[in-house]
XYZ file of C-alpha atoms in Angstrom:
698
model
C 0.309 -5.711 -5.513
C 3.206 -5.489 -3.058
C 3.868 -9.230 -3.405
C 3.966 -9.020 -7.199
C 6.224 -5.952 -7.082
C 8.614 -7.696 -4.697
C 8.767 -10.818 -6.855
C 9.362 -8.768 -10.004
C 12.078 -6.743 -8.272
C 13.837 -9.903 -7.114
C 13.596 -11.478 -10.566
C 14.900 -8.295 -12.154
C 17.851 -8.143 -9.814
C 18.762 -11.766 -10.552
C 18.313 -11.518 -14.300
C 19.699 -8.027 -14.928
C 23.266 -9.181 -15.645
C 21.997 -11.690 -18.209
C 19.347 -9.605 -19.956
C 19.451 -6.192 -21.614
C 16.948 -3.400 -21.122
C 13.363 -3.733 -22.304
C 12.871 -3.867 -26.076
C 12.002 -0.512 -27.581
C 8.347 -0.022 -28.450
C 5.004 -1.439 -27.428
C 3.018 -4.436 -28.547
C -0.655 -4.673 -29.442
C -2.791 -7.241 -27.620
C -5.263 -9.317 -29.613
C -8.121 -7.700 -27.693
C -7.315 -4.384 -29.392
C -5.125 -2.302 -27.046
C -1.465 -1.767 -26.263
C -0.488 -4.589 -23.959
C 0.632 -8.196 -23.820
C -0.563 -11.159 -25.863
C -4.212 -10.730 -24.928
C -4.423 -8.343 -21.979
C -4.108 -4.527 -22.024
C -1.311 -2.775 -20.171
C -1.130 0.726 -18.713
C 1.069 1.810 -21.628
C -0.523 3.567 -24.604
C 0.382 4.468 -28.155
C 2.421 7.658 -28.381
C 0.731 10.810 -29.650
C 0.527 10.544 -33.415
C 1.278 6.817 -33.587
C -1.009 4.464 -35.489
C -1.099 0.681 -35.077
C -2.470 -1.802 -37.602
C -2.743 -5.442 -36.506
C -3.795 -8.781 -37.903
C -4.172 -11.893 -35.746
C -6.163 -15.088 -35.298
C -6.662 -15.413 -31.540
C -10.189 -16.678 -30.826
C -12.280 -17.017 -27.687
C -13.624 -20.605 -27.787
C -16.708 -19.534 -25.822
C -17.909 -17.794 -28.997
C -18.135 -21.132 -30.775
C -15.974 -23.309 -33.006
C -15.021 -21.896 -36.408
C -12.495 -22.898 -39.041
C -11.866 -19.249 -39.940
C -11.262 -16.533 -37.372
C -9.401 -13.253 -37.697
C -8.901 -10.095 -35.659
C -8.262 -6.829 -37.477
C -7.449 -3.814 -35.304
C -6.599 -0.188 -36.020
C -5.484 2.107 -33.214
C -4.353 5.695 -32.754
C -2.507 7.535 -30.020
C -4.511 10.732 -29.585
C -2.163 12.381 -27.091
C -2.840 13.182 -23.463
C -2.416 9.484 -22.626
C -5.458 8.478 -24.711
C -5.501 5.671 -27.255
C -8.426 4.595 -29.412
C -8.737 1.201 -31.100
C -11.291 -0.246 -33.469
C -11.542 -4.027 -33.798
C -13.178 -6.244 -36.394
C -13.554 -9.848 -35.242
C -14.403 -12.178 -38.138
C -15.540 -15.767 -37.532
C -17.150 -18.333 -39.821
C -17.114 -21.961 -40.903
C -16.149 -22.334 -44.545
C -16.586 -25.376 -46.743
C -14.021 -25.997 -49.507
C -14.690 -23.565 -52.338
C -17.278 -21.591 -50.364
C -16.997 -17.776 -50.289
C -20.148 -16.720 -48.436
C -19.570 -14.456 -45.431
C -21.227 -15.512 -42.177
C -20.462 -13.318 -39.202
C -18.328 -10.877 -37.270
C -18.306 -8.138 -34.685
C -17.124 -4.523 -34.752
C -16.067 -3.024 -31.433
C -14.444 0.153 -30.176
C -11.888 0.271 -27.350
C -10.626 3.291 -25.429
C -7.860 3.580 -22.834
C -6.613 6.530 -20.776
C -3.261 6.547 -19.014
C -3.733 8.614 -15.872
C -1.514 11.724 -15.741
C 0.113 10.667 -12.470
C 3.887 10.762 -12.252
C 5.589 9.876 -8.984
C 8.810 8.099 -8.060
C 8.200 4.393 -7.487
C 4.627 4.547 -8.794
C 3.756 2.409 -11.832
C 1.847 3.654 -14.864
C -1.907 3.551 -14.242
C -4.676 3.355 -16.836
C -8.407 2.780 -17.127
C -10.275 1.624 -20.200
C -13.218 -0.121 -21.769
C -13.785 -2.521 -24.650
C -16.730 -3.014 -27.032
C -18.860 -0.072 -25.910
C -21.730 1.482 -27.863
C -23.402 -1.571 -29.409
C -26.359 -3.585 -28.183
C -26.990 -6.198 -30.866
C -23.734 -8.165 -30.629
C -21.825 -7.628 -27.403
C -18.987 -10.155 -27.405
C -16.084 -8.290 -25.824
C -17.521 -5.714 -23.414
C -15.562 -4.971 -20.250
C -14.356 -2.166 -18.016
C -10.894 -2.392 -16.504
C -8.113 -0.687 -14.551
C -4.487 -1.716 -14.915
C -1.018 -0.836 -13.576
C 2.263 -1.461 -15.426
C 5.936 -0.851 -14.803
C 9.424 -1.926 -15.861
C 12.089 -3.440 -13.643
C 15.269 -3.896 -15.631
C 14.470 -6.358 -18.436
C 11.042 -7.167 -16.994
C 7.820 -5.379 -17.906
C 4.762 -6.331 -15.845
C 1.062 -5.513 -15.718
C -1.626 -6.210 -13.135
C -5.278 -5.209 -13.421
C -8.905 -5.936 -12.690
C -11.734 -6.138 -15.196
C -15.472 -6.465 -15.040
C -17.029 -8.139 -18.057
C -20.580 -8.464 -19.315
C -22.067 -11.679 -20.592
C -22.365 -11.623 -24.355
C -25.417 -12.548 -26.388
C -24.190 -16.142 -26.478
C -24.404 -16.120 -22.703
C -20.985 -17.463 -21.793
C -18.077 -15.544 -23.372
C -16.437 -13.161 -20.901
C -13.410 -10.926 -21.481
C -11.097 -9.491 -18.797
C -13.269 -10.858 -16.035
C -11.658 -10.495 -12.608
C -7.943 -10.186 -11.888
C -5.645 -10.269 -14.903
C -1.907 -9.801 -15.192
C 1.243 -10.772 -16.990
C 4.927 -10.197 -17.533
C 7.224 -9.662 -20.517
C 10.928 -10.485 -20.333
C 13.573 -9.224 -22.726
C 15.903 -11.921 -24.146
C 19.373 -10.380 -24.133
C 19.896 -8.119 -27.199
C 17.845 -10.199 -29.627
C 14.874 -7.750 -29.674
C 12.728 -10.752 -28.659
C 10.723 -11.172 -25.453
C 8.973 -13.953 -23.565
C 5.439 -13.323 -22.273
C 3.179 -15.112 -19.790
C -0.204 -13.872 -18.582
C -3.762 -14.594 -17.513
C -6.810 -12.626 -18.682
C -9.121 -13.871 -15.931
C -10.564 -16.731 -17.990
C -7.601 -18.168 -19.945
C -3.825 -18.254 -19.629
C -1.424 -17.349 -22.420
C 2.288 -17.769 -23.086
C 4.302 -16.739 -26.113
C 7.213 -14.948 -27.717
C 7.289 -11.499 -29.316
C 9.766 -9.769 -31.634
C 10.234 -6.006 -32.050
C 11.917 -4.948 -35.279
C 14.244 -1.942 -35.393
C 12.752 1.311 -36.675
C 12.526 1.016 -40.470
C 13.417 4.312 -42.234
C 12.360 2.893 -45.624
C 8.871 2.358 -44.171
C 8.407 5.855 -42.763
C 10.197 5.047 -39.489
C 7.623 2.349 -38.773
C 8.187 -0.688 -36.564
C 6.941 -4.247 -37.033
C 5.950 -6.249 -33.943
C 5.058 -9.926 -34.229
C 4.077 -12.531 -31.659
C 3.166 -16.210 -31.440
C 1.202 -17.462 -28.457
C -0.426 -20.510 -26.939
C -3.571 -20.372 -24.820
C -4.274 -22.684 -21.894
C -7.368 -23.440 -19.850
C -9.927 -22.478 -22.465
C -13.042 -24.547 -23.086
C -15.589 -24.489 -25.883
C -19.365 -24.302 -25.511
C -19.485 -28.062 -24.876
C -16.954 -27.797 -22.031
C -14.146 -29.472 -23.962
C -10.563 -28.221 -23.836
C -9.887 -25.638 -26.556
C -6.232 -24.689 -26.154
C -4.873 -23.162 -29.349
C -1.861 -21.517 -30.949
C -2.296 -18.112 -32.604
C -0.313 -15.211 -34.032
C -0.518 -11.436 -34.078
C 1.347 -9.091 -36.430
C 1.382 -5.314 -35.908
C 2.726 -2.316 -37.790
C 3.357 0.767 -35.618
C 3.406 3.870 -37.834
C 4.379 7.378 -36.645
C 2.046 9.866 -38.319
C 4.176 12.905 -37.581
C 7.846 13.863 -37.570
C 9.234 15.180 -34.296
C 11.343 18.352 -34.096
C 14.535 16.459 -33.242
C 14.228 14.418 -36.436
C 13.626 17.570 -38.470
C 16.774 19.163 -37.025
C 18.769 16.032 -37.825
C 17.509 16.196 -41.414
C 18.515 19.853 -41.586
C 22.034 19.057 -40.394
C 22.356 16.129 -42.814
C 21.177 18.247 -45.751
C 23.517 21.106 -44.746
C 26.496 18.744 -44.734
C 25.833 17.908 -48.375
C 26.576 21.496 -49.419
C 29.316 24.051 -48.782
C 28.699 26.299 -45.772
C 26.350 29.201 -46.327
C 28.395 31.903 -48.067
C 29.420 35.108 -46.343
C 27.298 38.087 -47.268
C 30.028 40.690 -47.288
C 32.583 41.281 -50.034
C 35.675 39.093 -49.810
C 39.110 39.888 -51.242
C 38.875 41.777 -54.500
C 35.319 40.489 -55.218
C 32.761 43.286 -54.707
C 29.501 42.514 -52.912
C 26.546 41.904 -55.249
C 24.413 44.958 -55.880
C 20.754 45.253 -54.914
C 19.673 44.511 -58.478
C 21.967 41.494 -58.711
C 20.723 40.085 -55.418
C 17.060 40.446 -56.364
C 17.675 38.957 -59.809
C 19.414 35.957 -58.259
C 16.628 35.560 -55.693
C 13.949 35.602 -58.400
C 15.831 33.021 -60.471
C 16.364 30.772 -57.456
C 12.720 30.880 -56.365
C 11.637 29.993 -59.883
C 14.143 27.140 -59.860
C 12.479 25.919 -56.653
C 9.338 25.330 -58.727
C 7.294 28.289 -57.458
C 5.210 30.601 -59.654
C 3.745 34.113 -59.621
C 7.098 35.087 -58.089
C 7.739 38.823 -57.620
C 10.582 40.400 -55.658
C 11.090 44.036 -54.726
C 11.855 46.457 -51.913
C 9.856 48.899 -49.855
C 12.291 51.146 -48.021
C 14.552 48.816 -46.042
C 12.087 45.897 -46.340
C 12.439 43.067 -48.864
C 9.079 41.988 -50.313
C 8.491 38.605 -51.974
C 5.303 37.218 -53.523
C 4.860 33.613 -54.646
C 2.359 30.867 -55.382
C 3.007 27.235 -54.573
C 1.556 24.261 -56.443
C 4.563 22.000 -55.891
C 4.931 21.401 -52.132
C 1.419 20.130 -51.456
C 1.837 18.363 -48.128
C 1.952 21.667 -46.315
C 2.334 25.323 -47.337
C 4.939 25.607 -44.582
C 7.428 23.799 -46.843
C 7.134 26.435 -49.563
C 7.210 29.245 -46.994
C 10.394 27.843 -45.465
C 12.091 27.773 -48.868
C 11.021 31.355 -49.648
C 12.013 32.735 -46.249
C 15.405 31.010 -46.313
C 16.348 31.980 -49.867
C 15.056 35.528 -49.452
C 16.956 36.064 -46.191
C 20.168 34.844 -47.829
C 19.746 36.967 -50.967
C 18.335 40.063 -49.266
C 20.092 43.303 -50.317
C 22.574 44.774 -47.876
C 21.030 46.649 -44.943
C 17.648 44.942 -45.394
C 15.900 45.158 -42.055
C 12.807 43.013 -42.515
C 11.525 40.399 -44.934
C 7.845 40.357 -45.937
C 6.486 37.287 -47.762
C 3.073 37.145 -49.459
C 1.525 33.763 -50.278
C -0.999 33.560 -53.124
C -3.386 30.866 -54.334
C -5.037 31.276 -57.758
C -3.712 34.829 -57.543
C -5.483 35.576 -54.232
C -3.463 36.654 -51.212
C -4.066 33.991 -48.546
C -1.250 34.656 -46.059
C 1.403 37.235 -45.180
C 4.418 36.646 -42.949
C 7.390 38.797 -41.968
C 10.600 38.323 -40.010
C 13.843 40.131 -39.140
C 16.406 39.431 -41.867
C 19.505 39.402 -39.575
C 17.771 37.128 -37.042
C 16.625 34.695 -39.698
C 20.081 34.542 -41.270
C 21.644 33.793 -37.895
C 19.063 31.081 -37.179
C 19.709 29.335 -40.491
C 23.318 28.928 -39.395
C 22.568 28.073 -35.772
C 19.272 26.453 -34.727
C 19.892 27.649 -31.163
C 18.882 31.169 -32.301
C 15.236 30.130 -32.650
C 14.029 32.311 -29.764
C 15.319 35.446 -31.506
C 13.521 34.491 -34.713
C 10.311 33.680 -32.849
C 10.375 37.132 -31.255
C 10.537 38.847 -34.661
C 8.153 36.574 -36.577
C 4.912 38.287 -37.505
C 1.802 37.592 -39.578
C -0.468 39.919 -41.481
C 0.252 42.992 -43.646
C 3.189 45.240 -42.883
C 2.035 48.500 -41.284
C 1.386 50.965 -44.075
C 2.021 48.336 -46.728
C 0.972 49.263 -50.271
C 1.782 46.871 -53.098
C 1.818 49.749 -55.592
C 4.542 51.484 -53.577
C 6.884 48.473 -53.777
C 9.806 48.819 -56.167
C 9.244 45.526 -57.945
C 12.466 44.390 -59.541
C 11.589 41.055 -61.110
C 8.564 38.818 -61.627
C 4.954 38.595 -62.731
C 1.575 37.893 -61.190
C 0.699 35.550 -64.056
C 0.541 31.817 -63.356
C 3.259 29.709 -64.964
C 1.275 26.490 -65.326
C -1.493 26.355 -67.890
C -2.903 22.930 -67.054
C -2.710 21.072 -63.769
C -3.665 17.401 -63.507
C -4.232 15.966 -60.022
C -4.745 12.222 -59.597
C -6.674 10.838 -56.645
C -8.019 7.412 -55.647
C -11.724 7.052 -54.904
C -12.896 4.383 -52.480
C -16.372 3.315 -51.429
C -16.471 0.409 -49.003
C -18.363 -1.463 -46.311
C -16.848 -3.423 -43.402
C -18.333 -6.196 -41.290
C -21.880 -6.088 -42.648
C -24.403 -8.886 -42.307
C -23.515 -10.167 -45.780
C -19.884 -9.236 -46.355
C -16.615 -8.831 -44.497
C -15.227 -6.160 -46.822
C -16.853 -4.861 -49.985
C -15.348 -2.128 -52.080
C -15.354 -0.097 -55.251
C -12.094 1.632 -56.125
C -11.566 4.142 -58.930
C -9.098 6.763 -60.116
C -10.131 10.393 -60.496
C -8.164 12.771 -62.720
C -8.872 16.444 -62.054
C -7.728 18.807 -64.810
C -7.776 22.483 -63.837
C -6.902 25.655 -65.702
C -6.300 29.066 -64.052
C -8.354 31.889 -65.517
C -8.276 35.209 -63.697
C -7.664 36.131 -60.061
C -9.452 33.639 -57.857
C -10.971 31.734 -60.779
C -10.289 28.366 -62.317
C -12.122 25.866 -64.471
C -11.829 22.183 -63.655
C -13.043 18.820 -64.891
C -13.123 15.484 -63.052
C -12.924 12.243 -65.024
C -13.430 8.927 -63.193
C -12.235 5.491 -64.247
C -13.342 2.540 -62.161
C -10.533 0.091 -61.384
C -12.201 -2.751 -59.483
C -15.066 -3.638 -57.185
C -16.245 -6.605 -55.128
C -19.096 -8.901 -56.172
C -21.618 -7.269 -53.846
C -21.087 -3.939 -55.620
C -21.926 -5.321 -59.049
C -25.117 -3.997 -60.695
C -28.159 -5.506 -59.031
C -26.221 -6.618 -55.928
C -26.724 -5.410 -52.358
C -24.333 -2.448 -52.576
C -24.702 -1.584 -56.263
C -25.363 2.073 -55.425
C -21.800 2.346 -54.053
C -20.187 1.238 -57.312
C -18.163 3.989 -58.969
C -19.297 5.192 -62.362
C -17.001 5.911 -65.300
C -16.985 9.157 -67.236
C -17.035 12.920 -66.790
C -18.075 13.431 -63.182
C -17.671 17.214 -62.879
C -17.196 20.177 -65.217
C -17.344 23.460 -63.322
C -16.145 27.039 -62.979
C -14.978 28.058 -59.491
C -14.606 31.665 -58.323
C -13.039 32.519 -54.957
C -12.809 35.986 -53.423
C -12.371 37.833 -50.161
C -15.294 39.606 -48.529
C -13.391 42.186 -46.522
C -10.363 41.015 -44.540
C -11.928 38.145 -42.607
C -14.170 36.149 -44.966
C -13.126 33.983 -47.897
C -15.945 32.860 -50.205
C -15.828 30.335 -53.023
C -18.685 29.658 -55.453
C -18.876 27.019 -58.164
C -21.324 26.340 -60.994
C -21.443 23.631 -63.615
C -22.127 19.966 -64.226
C -21.916 17.754 -61.118
C -22.363 14.007 -60.573
C -22.223 13.232 -64.295
C -25.549 14.641 -65.454
C -26.886 17.419 -63.229
C -26.322 21.172 -63.388
C -25.872 22.643 -59.944
C -24.219 25.116 -57.593
C -21.733 24.847 -54.737
C -20.684 27.480 -52.211
C -18.333 27.646 -49.230
C -17.437 30.505 -46.917
C -14.767 30.630 -44.216
C -15.029 33.561 -41.821
C -12.370 34.379 -39.245
C -13.884 35.493 -35.964
C -12.858 39.103 -35.168
C -10.715 39.189 -32.056
C -10.184 35.427 -32.321
C -8.454 34.943 -35.656
C -7.746 31.333 -34.771
C -11.481 30.508 -34.554
C -13.678 30.421 -37.640
C -17.237 30.038 -38.899
C -17.858 27.706 -41.842
C -20.819 27.737 -44.223
C -21.207 25.104 -46.942
C -24.047 24.454 -49.374
C -24.701 22.348 -52.439
C -27.707 22.468 -54.758
C -27.272 19.397 -56.950
C -30.562 17.558 -56.641
C -30.589 14.095 -58.196
C -33.545 11.807 -58.757
C -31.578 8.776 -59.951
C -31.466 6.453 -56.930
C -28.598 4.475 -58.459
C -26.182 7.332 -57.786
C -23.698 7.097 -54.932
C -24.772 8.616 -51.595
C -23.863 12.176 -50.729
C -25.050 13.804 -53.956
C -28.301 15.491 -52.975
C -28.975 19.033 -51.825
C -27.227 19.656 -48.523
C -25.856 22.470 -46.369
C -24.144 23.100 -43.050
C -23.173 25.869 -40.660
C -20.529 25.297 -38.000
C -18.206 27.021 -35.560
C -14.610 25.827 -35.190
C -12.882 26.387 -31.865
C -9.134 25.979 -32.049
C -8.247 24.464 -28.716
C -4.586 24.481 -29.819
C -2.743 24.869 -33.142
C -3.158 21.141 -33.730
C -6.558 20.429 -32.139
C -9.957 21.687 -33.303
C -13.463 21.198 -31.973
C -16.190 21.966 -34.481
C -19.924 21.885 -33.871
C -22.836 22.871 -36.059
C -26.158 22.141 -37.716
C -26.551 20.176 -40.938
C -29.116 19.571 -43.607
C -27.977 16.125 -44.760
C -28.118 14.596 -48.229
C -30.988 12.270 -47.271
C -33.211 15.231 -46.374
C -32.804 14.825 -42.615
C -31.536 17.600 -40.350
C -29.587 17.564 -37.134
C -26.458 18.505 -35.177
C -22.900 17.280 -35.620
C -19.769 17.484 -33.498
C -16.207 16.763 -34.654
C -12.857 16.709 -32.859
C -9.860 17.003 -35.208
C -6.297 16.270 -34.120
C -3.387 17.007 -36.452
C -0.238 14.896 -36.400
C 2.085 16.637 -38.830
C 0.288 16.443 -42.190
C -2.087 13.674 -41.081
C -5.410 14.573 -39.474
C -7.565 12.263 -37.378
C -11.150 13.353 -36.831
C -13.644 11.803 -34.417
C -17.230 12.738 -35.185
C -20.831 12.218 -34.118
C -23.811 13.093 -36.320
C -27.554 12.874 -35.838
C -30.338 13.166 -38.385
C -33.784 11.686 -38.857
C -33.536 9.564 -35.729
C -30.225 7.998 -36.836
C -27.061 8.573 -34.857
C -23.655 7.802 -36.316
C -20.225 7.943 -34.737
C -16.949 7.397 -36.513
C -13.546 8.633 -37.449
C -11.932 10.054 -40.557
C -8.258 9.823 -41.431
C -7.026 12.371 -43.962
C -3.529 12.543 -45.403
C -1.678 13.823 -48.472
C -1.334 11.333 -51.326
C 1.251 13.244 -53.312
C 5.032 13.700 -53.038
C 6.194 16.240 -50.488
C 8.094 17.846 -53.387
C 6.174 17.335 -56.605
C 6.616 18.681 -60.112
C 7.742 22.287 -60.418
C 5.755 24.977 -62.213
C 5.500 24.285 -65.937
C 2.961 24.314 -68.745
C 1.460 20.949 -67.684
C 1.869 20.030 -64.022
C 1.051 16.602 -62.591
C 0.346 16.080 -58.873
C -1.488 13.852 -56.430
C -4.237 14.590 -53.920
C -3.113 17.006 -51.166
C -5.892 15.805 -48.845
C -7.318 12.289 -49.223
C -9.978 11.450 -46.629
C -10.809 7.913 -45.515
C -13.863 7.840 -43.219
C -15.323 5.033 -41.158
C -18.602 5.255 -39.284
C -21.061 3.007 -37.498
C -24.671 3.384 -36.466
C -25.065 3.985 -32.747
C -27.603 1.459 -31.534
C -30.266 2.087 -28.903
C -32.994 0.255 -26.996
C -35.397 0.848 -29.879
C -32.873 0.226 -32.682
C -30.623 -2.685 -31.794
C -29.556 -3.651 -35.319
C -26.271 -2.049 -36.350
C -27.257 -2.231 -40.023
C -25.716 -0.526 -43.049
C -27.484 2.697 -44.063
C -25.127 4.123 -46.688
C -27.422 6.963 -47.759
C -28.376 8.154 -44.277
C -26.993 11.247 -42.508
C -24.348 12.218 -45.077
C -23.036 15.801 -44.717
C -22.495 18.098 -47.675
C -19.464 16.980 -49.685
C -18.222 19.689 -52.042
C -16.380 18.847 -55.240
C -14.125 21.890 -54.748
C -12.956 22.329 -51.162
C -11.655 25.879 -50.890
C -10.223 25.312 -47.416
C -8.002 22.537 -48.811
C -7.125 24.270 -52.085
C -6.563 27.793 -50.741
C -6.065 27.696 -46.961
C -3.638 24.804 -46.462
C -6.458 22.574 -45.156
C -7.241 25.172 -42.497
C -3.622 25.602 -41.373
C -2.870 29.163 -42.461
C -3.494 30.795 -39.097
C -0.820 32.654 -37.103
C -1.063 30.258 -34.141
C -0.223 27.287 -36.387
C 2.477 28.902 -38.518
C 4.180 30.212 -35.378
C 4.777 26.628 -34.196
C 6.475 25.502 -37.427
C 10.008 26.900 -37.054
C 11.716 23.459 -37.179
C 9.877 22.604 -40.387
C 10.670 25.990 -41.964
C 14.364 25.369 -41.405
C 14.171 21.751 -42.532
C 12.436 22.579 -45.827
C 15.037 25.243 -46.637
C 17.928 22.819 -46.228
C 16.131 19.953 -47.990
C 14.810 21.855 -51.003
C 16.236 25.384 -51.096
C 19.852 25.305 -49.948
C 21.063 23.316 -52.967
C 19.665 25.940 -55.353
C 21.873 28.729 -54.030
C 24.834 29.669 -56.235
C 28.256 29.034 -54.706
C 30.233 32.273 -54.285
């Protein structure tokens, strides 16, 4: 270690005048981890970063194939932890042949140790291909150290590998290490390394951050392996590539502030609130009328404005800003603070969904006004920000000046993709059925709406055709759901939602969901879900039978939840489930484990909004996308008695409600004081992006 450090230091000192600093970003190794060409490093993906990679590096000890691909998907979970999934696909194809032969799915985890000391490199431990027994091709445990010396980035580690089922392939076996050298200011690097069994050399390019691609970065590399042999002992050196897309799933506070400043520069400065020259200050009535008009222009509905003593009270409903209710709240708070009548002391904002009150927030008007002009005043705003009803608040006592509690839109149409798929099965690399669902909903009375789901299949793979292996996963065309949903509060801490109607095309049934805030711990909650839609047609998609669940959600932080409970699954089995959810902005990553009927599944679910951040404003017919699209992936956890990681699409499926009240009414579970209190940068950003331009110029 000391010898390598000394050599790297000497090389860095000699090359520093000729080379610039290390290229920004990290690369993804073909093994499925942040690192070099093939080996992992002690660096990890940043919290909230996702990495998608495609490459064709192949270990010759696994055999000779004319087709080989590596597909990896990784996430930075925060706390120095990164998780990668890898699909290795290998087969020999004859001209015109399409039959799938083989592949391997593996999971990789790395933890960067939280040790920071001057002169000490980054340290990490990790494993590859854990959890399976039937096809262990890439299993190893390792420890690695990495550091940067001027333009040089180096890594040195030790791995212990298991023999695979073929008996010879070994990954990260023994000492491994490598170096990466920046080539001037070209954003390219040279790499050389050994993984303990083969040597690799190549070149890598890091693109600049691409704003048009969500601030993503593309990283590509070409490499040559040396010293590899095939199963017959012959030399098997090869050239391969790897292409990665690094995607940030969340927007940091500094970027939000920059957006606020850029949006502010596009408009005149915020007007003074006092009278100027011979122009008298607007009266209370004029201010409230202007506020009501401006909020309606922002696309909000059920808008009411009034006063209660020296408090300004605003009610609204948002069906336009569907990424996050914080965007709508930021617009309302900003516009209301600017248009508040003279001498207003406090602003109280009431958020409604289908006419139900789902959140109440209040803040000091003078503090909020000052903060809109100077972001440095955030501590003063934070000190005055409150959640829940105003003390002694009575809606009937408010002097309502303008507005109505009636919904503006009459029909809302939400479009959402539907995807059923399998990956890396015994008979197919990737099989799919994709469809489009159009949900048409109509508001009725407080807490009630009628909705209908119509499905149109778009495409599917051959193995999902009728009579094929995965025919039961093929989407069906037609009217999928026609139901009436009623939501209501049971006291102050429990929100219930009950639905009745036609579900899964041809069956009358019931759905129910209840979310109960735990007294004394308003951040924690109990969740009850049930569905009575019993089907006897085995050709239906999985997840449509009677099912229920009861769980407790512990909010470890505003962005991290741990939820555990008991389930009655759709296949009739029963058992426990545990899920860890981590929010990165409006994207949620959930890791879960479920057991039922002797089957154990582990997996992850990525959920994200598939709709514009600012959609259509309130009008008679309103078109939107899906505010919460979930994409799950799971795999059967093998054991000594069950070594085959086979597809069991109908097994251990939790209750899946057609109407998810937590998504529709509670901002996907993010309406709690602990979460809203952390969103000051976003509140300010949304005001300047979507609200500031609506204010009249005085």
